[in-house]
PDB file of C-alpha atoms in Angstrom:
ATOM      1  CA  UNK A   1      63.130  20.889 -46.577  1.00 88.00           C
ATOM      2  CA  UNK A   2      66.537  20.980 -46.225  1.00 95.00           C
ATOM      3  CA  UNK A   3      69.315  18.895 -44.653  1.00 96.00           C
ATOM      4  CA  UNK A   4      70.568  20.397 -41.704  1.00 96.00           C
ATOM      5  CA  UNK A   5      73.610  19.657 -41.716  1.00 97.00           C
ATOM      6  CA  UNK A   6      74.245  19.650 -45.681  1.00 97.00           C
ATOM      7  CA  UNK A   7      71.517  21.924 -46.914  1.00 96.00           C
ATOM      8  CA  UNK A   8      70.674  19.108 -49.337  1.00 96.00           C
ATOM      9  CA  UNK A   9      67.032  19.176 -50.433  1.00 96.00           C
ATOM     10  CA  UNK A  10      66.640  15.425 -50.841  1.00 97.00           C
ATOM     11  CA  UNK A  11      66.163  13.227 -48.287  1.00 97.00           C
ATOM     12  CA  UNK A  12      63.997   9.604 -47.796  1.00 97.00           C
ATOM     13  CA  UNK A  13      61.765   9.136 -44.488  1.00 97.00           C
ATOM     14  CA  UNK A  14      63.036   5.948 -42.542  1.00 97.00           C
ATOM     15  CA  UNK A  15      60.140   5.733 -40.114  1.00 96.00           C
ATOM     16  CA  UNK A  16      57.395   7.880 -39.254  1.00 96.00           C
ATOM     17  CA  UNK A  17      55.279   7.945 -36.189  1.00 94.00           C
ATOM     18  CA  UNK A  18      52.259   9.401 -34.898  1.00 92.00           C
ATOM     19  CA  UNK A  19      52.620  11.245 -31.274  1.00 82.00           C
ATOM     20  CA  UNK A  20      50.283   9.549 -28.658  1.00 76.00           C
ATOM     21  CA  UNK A  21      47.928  12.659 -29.179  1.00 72.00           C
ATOM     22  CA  UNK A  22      47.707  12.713 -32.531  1.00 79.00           C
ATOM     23  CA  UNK A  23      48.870  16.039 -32.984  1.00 78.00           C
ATOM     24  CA  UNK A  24      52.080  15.960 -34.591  1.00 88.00           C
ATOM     25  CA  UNK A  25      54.052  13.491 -36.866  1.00 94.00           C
ATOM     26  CA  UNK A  26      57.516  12.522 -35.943  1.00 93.00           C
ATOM     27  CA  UNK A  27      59.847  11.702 -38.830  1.00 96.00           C
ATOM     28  CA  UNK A  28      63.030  10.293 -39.025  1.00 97.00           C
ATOM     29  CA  UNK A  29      65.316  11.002 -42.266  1.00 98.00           C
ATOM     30  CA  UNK A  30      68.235  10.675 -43.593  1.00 98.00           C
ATOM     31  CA  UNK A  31      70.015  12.953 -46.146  1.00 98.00           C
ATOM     32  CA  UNK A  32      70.886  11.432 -49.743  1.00 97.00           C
ATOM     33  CA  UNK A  33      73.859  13.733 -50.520  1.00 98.00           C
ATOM     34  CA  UNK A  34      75.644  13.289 -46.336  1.00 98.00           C
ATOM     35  CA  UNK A  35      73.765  10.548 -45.503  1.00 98.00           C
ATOM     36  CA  UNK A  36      73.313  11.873 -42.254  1.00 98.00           C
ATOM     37  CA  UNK A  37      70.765  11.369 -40.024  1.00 98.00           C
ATOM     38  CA  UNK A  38      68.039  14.066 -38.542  1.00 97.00           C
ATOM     39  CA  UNK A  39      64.161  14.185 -37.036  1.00 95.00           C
ATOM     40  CA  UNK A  40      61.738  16.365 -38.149  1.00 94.00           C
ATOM     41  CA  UNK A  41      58.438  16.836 -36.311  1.00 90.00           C
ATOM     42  CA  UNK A  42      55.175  17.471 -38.849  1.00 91.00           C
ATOM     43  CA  UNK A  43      51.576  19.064 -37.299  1.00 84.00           C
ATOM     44  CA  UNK A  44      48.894  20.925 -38.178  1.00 77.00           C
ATOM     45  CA  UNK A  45      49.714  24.776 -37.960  1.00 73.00           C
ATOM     46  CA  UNK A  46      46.642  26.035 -35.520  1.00 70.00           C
ATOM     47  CA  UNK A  47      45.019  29.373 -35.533  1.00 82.00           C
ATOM     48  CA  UNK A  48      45.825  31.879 -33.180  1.00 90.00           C
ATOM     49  CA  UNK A  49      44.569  32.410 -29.609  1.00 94.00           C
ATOM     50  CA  UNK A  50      44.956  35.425 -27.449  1.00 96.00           C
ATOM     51  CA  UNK A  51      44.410  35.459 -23.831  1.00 97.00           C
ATOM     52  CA  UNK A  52      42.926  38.351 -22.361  1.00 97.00           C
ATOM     53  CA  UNK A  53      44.791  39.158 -19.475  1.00 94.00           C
ATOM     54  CA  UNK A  54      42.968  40.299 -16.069  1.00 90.00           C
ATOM     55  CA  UNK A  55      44.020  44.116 -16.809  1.00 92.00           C
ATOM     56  CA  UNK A  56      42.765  43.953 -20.253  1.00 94.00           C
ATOM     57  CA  UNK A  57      45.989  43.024 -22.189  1.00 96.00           C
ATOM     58  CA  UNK A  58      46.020  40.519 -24.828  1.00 96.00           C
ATOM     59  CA  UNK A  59      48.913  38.004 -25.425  1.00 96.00           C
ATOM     60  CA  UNK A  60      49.637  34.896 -27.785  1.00 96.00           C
ATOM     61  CA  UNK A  61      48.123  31.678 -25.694  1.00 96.00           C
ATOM     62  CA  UNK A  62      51.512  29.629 -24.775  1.00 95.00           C
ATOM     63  CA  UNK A  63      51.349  26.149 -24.101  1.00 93.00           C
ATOM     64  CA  UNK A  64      55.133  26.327 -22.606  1.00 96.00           C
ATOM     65  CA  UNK A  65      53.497  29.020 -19.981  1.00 97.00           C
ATOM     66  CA  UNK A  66      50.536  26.460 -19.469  1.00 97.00           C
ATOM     67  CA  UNK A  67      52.989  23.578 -18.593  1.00 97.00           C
ATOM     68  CA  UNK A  68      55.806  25.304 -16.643  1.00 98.00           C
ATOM     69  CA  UNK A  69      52.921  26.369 -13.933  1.00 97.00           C
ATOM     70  CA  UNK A  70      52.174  23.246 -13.762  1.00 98.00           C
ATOM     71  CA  UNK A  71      55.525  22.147 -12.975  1.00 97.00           C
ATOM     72  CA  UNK A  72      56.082  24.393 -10.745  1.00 97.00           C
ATOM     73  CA  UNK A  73      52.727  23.982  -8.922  1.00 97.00           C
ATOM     74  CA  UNK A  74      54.129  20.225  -8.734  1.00 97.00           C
ATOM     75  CA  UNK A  75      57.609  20.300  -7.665  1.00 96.00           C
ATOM     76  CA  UNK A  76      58.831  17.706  -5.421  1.00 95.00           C
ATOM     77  CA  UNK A  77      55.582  16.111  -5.937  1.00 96.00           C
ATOM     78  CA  UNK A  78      55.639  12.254  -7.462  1.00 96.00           C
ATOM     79  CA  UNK A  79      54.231  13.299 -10.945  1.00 96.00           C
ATOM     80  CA  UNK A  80      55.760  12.937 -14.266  1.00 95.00           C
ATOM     81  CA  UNK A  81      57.013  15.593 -16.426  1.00 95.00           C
ATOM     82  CA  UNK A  82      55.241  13.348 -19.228  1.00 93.00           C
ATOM     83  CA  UNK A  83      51.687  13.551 -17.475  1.00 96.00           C
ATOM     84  CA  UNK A  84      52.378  17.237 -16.878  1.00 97.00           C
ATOM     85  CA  UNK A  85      52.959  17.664 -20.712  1.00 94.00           C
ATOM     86  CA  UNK A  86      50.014  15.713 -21.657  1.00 94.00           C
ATOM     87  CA  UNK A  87      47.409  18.332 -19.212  1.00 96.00           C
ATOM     88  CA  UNK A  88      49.316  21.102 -20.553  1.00 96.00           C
ATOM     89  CA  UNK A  89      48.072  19.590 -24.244  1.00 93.00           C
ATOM     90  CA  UNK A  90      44.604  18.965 -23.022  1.00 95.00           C
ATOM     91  CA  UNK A  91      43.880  22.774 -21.822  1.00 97.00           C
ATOM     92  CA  UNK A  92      45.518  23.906 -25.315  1.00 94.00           C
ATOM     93  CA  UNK A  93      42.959  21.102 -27.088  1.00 92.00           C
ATOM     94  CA  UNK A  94      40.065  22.145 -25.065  1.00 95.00           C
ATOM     95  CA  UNK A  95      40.865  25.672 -25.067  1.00 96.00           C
ATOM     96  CA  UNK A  96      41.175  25.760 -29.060  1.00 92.00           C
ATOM     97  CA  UNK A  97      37.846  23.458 -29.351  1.00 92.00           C
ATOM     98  CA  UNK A  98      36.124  26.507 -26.947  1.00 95.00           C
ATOM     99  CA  UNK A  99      37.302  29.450 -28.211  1.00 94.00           C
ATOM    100  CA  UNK A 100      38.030  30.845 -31.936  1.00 89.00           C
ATOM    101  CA  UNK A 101      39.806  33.868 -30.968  1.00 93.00           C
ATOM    102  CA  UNK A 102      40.097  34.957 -27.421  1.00 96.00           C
ATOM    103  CA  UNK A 103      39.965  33.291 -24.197  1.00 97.00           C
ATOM    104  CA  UNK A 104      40.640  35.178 -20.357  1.00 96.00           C
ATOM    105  CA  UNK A 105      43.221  33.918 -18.316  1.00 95.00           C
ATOM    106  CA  UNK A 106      40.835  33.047 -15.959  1.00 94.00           C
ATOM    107  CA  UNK A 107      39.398  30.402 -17.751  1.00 96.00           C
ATOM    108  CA  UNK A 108      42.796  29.612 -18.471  1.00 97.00           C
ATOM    109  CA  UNK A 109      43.331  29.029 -14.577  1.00 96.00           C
ATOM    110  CA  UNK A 110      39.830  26.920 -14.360  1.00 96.00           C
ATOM    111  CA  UNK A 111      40.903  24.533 -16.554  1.00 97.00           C
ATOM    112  CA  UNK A 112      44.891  24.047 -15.147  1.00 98.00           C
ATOM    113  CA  UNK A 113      43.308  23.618 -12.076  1.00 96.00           C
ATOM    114  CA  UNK A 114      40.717  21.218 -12.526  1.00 95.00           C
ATOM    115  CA  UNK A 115      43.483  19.579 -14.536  1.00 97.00           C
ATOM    116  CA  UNK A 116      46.018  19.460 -11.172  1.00 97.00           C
ATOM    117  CA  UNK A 117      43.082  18.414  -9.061  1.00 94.00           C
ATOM    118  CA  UNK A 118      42.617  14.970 -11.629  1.00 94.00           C
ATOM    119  CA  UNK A 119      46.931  14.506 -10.775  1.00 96.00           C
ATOM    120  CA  UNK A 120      48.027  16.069  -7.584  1.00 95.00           C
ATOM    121  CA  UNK A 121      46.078  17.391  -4.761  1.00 93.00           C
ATOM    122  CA  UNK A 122      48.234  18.980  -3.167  1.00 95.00           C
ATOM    123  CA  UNK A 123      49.865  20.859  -6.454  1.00 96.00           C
ATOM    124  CA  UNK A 124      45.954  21.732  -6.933  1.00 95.00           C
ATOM    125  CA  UNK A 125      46.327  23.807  -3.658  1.00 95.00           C
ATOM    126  CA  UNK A 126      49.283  25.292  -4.675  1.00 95.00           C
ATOM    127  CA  UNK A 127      48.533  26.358  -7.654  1.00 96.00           C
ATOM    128  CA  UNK A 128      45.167  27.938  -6.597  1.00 94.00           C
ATOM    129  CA  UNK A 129      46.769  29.758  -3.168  1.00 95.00           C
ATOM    130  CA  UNK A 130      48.525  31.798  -6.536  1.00 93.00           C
ATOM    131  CA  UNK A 131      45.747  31.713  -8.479  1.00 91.00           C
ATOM    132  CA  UNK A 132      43.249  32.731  -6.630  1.00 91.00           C
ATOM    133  CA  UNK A 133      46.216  34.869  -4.330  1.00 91.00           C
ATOM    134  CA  UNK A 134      45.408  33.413  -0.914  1.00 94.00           C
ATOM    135  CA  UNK A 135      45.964  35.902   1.880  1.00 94.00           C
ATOM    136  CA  UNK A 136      45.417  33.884   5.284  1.00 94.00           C
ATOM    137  CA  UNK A 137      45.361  30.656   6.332  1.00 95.00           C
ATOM    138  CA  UNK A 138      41.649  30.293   6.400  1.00 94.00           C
ATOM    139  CA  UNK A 139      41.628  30.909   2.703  1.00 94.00           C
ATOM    140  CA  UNK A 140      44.030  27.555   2.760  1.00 94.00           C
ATOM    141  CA  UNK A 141      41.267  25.838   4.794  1.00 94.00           C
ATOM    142  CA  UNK A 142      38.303  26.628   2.645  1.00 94.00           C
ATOM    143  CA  UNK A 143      39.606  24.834  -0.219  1.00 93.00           C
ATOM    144  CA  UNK A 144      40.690  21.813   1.339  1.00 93.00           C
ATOM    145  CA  UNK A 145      37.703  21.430   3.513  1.00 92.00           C
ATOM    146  CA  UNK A 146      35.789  22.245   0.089  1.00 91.00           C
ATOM    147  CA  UNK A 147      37.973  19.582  -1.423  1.00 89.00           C
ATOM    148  CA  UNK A 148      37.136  17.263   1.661  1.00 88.00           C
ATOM    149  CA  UNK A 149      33.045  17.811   1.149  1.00 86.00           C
ATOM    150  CA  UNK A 150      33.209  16.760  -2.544  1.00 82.00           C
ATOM    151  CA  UNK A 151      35.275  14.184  -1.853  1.00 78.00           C
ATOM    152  CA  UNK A 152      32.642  12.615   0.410  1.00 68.00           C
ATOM    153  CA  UNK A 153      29.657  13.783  -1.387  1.00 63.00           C
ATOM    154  CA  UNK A 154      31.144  11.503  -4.051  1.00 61.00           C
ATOM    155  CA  UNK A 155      31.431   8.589  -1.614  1.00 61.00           C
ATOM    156  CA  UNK A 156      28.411   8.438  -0.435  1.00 59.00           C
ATOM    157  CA  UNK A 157      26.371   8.700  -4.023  1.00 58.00           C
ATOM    158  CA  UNK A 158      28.488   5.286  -4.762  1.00 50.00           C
TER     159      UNK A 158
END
């Protein structure tokens, strides 16, 4: 590797660190010829995963696309851009642990939901009135009164 600054090749590791997923390696270095300073981020390089679109196209699986639907699904809604980051990371694990090659963007959806459900409600609904391309108000009701059913089937099996 080299220095990006100095294009140096030598350099000594001051402190590494483990990301909270496990995932990557963050590095901190500094060059021996500038002395300079720089971070360098080490992971596993994964296989490739295309997502079979609804009309039959096929794409690289983004994690970036994963996230920033969630985001928006979530705007002015009290949740973290750090908790948003670590569902985006889940449906890339569990999508990778699934699937070898392929995966539809359905299931894709599936899991982002059931992912906004576990955070935000109310992002869950918005994301699935796209998802699913609600048409009419009713189709707004069914969900949350299907939300509102599971919700006490779960209370009163406690």
């Amino acid at each position: 590797m080299l220095c990006p600054y100095c294009r140096h090749s030598e350099q000594r590791v001051l402190d590494s660190r483990p990301s909270r997923d496990g995932s990557t390696i963050r590095r901190r270095r500094e060059c021996c010829s500038c002395l300079r300073r720089f971070t360098t981020f080490e992971g596993l390089e994964r296989q490739r995963l295309f997502v079979v679109k609804r009309g039959g196209s096929r794409e690289e699986f983004n994690r970036e696309k994963v996230f920033e639907s969630m985001r928006v699904a979530c705007r002015k809604r009290p949740v973290s851009v750090e908790v948003l980051r670590e569902a985006a990371s889940k449906v890339e694990r569990d999508l990778f642990q699934e699937h070898d090659e392929e995966v539809a963007s359905k299931q894709i959806g599936e899991k982002v939901m059931d992912e906004l459900k576990a955070i935000d409600t109310v992002a869950y609904v918005r994301f699935a009135s796209v998802y699913r391309e609600f048409e009419t108000v009713s189709d707004f009701t069914d969900i949350i009164e299907a939300m509102k059913r599971n919700r006490d089937l779960i209370r009163n099996s406690n």
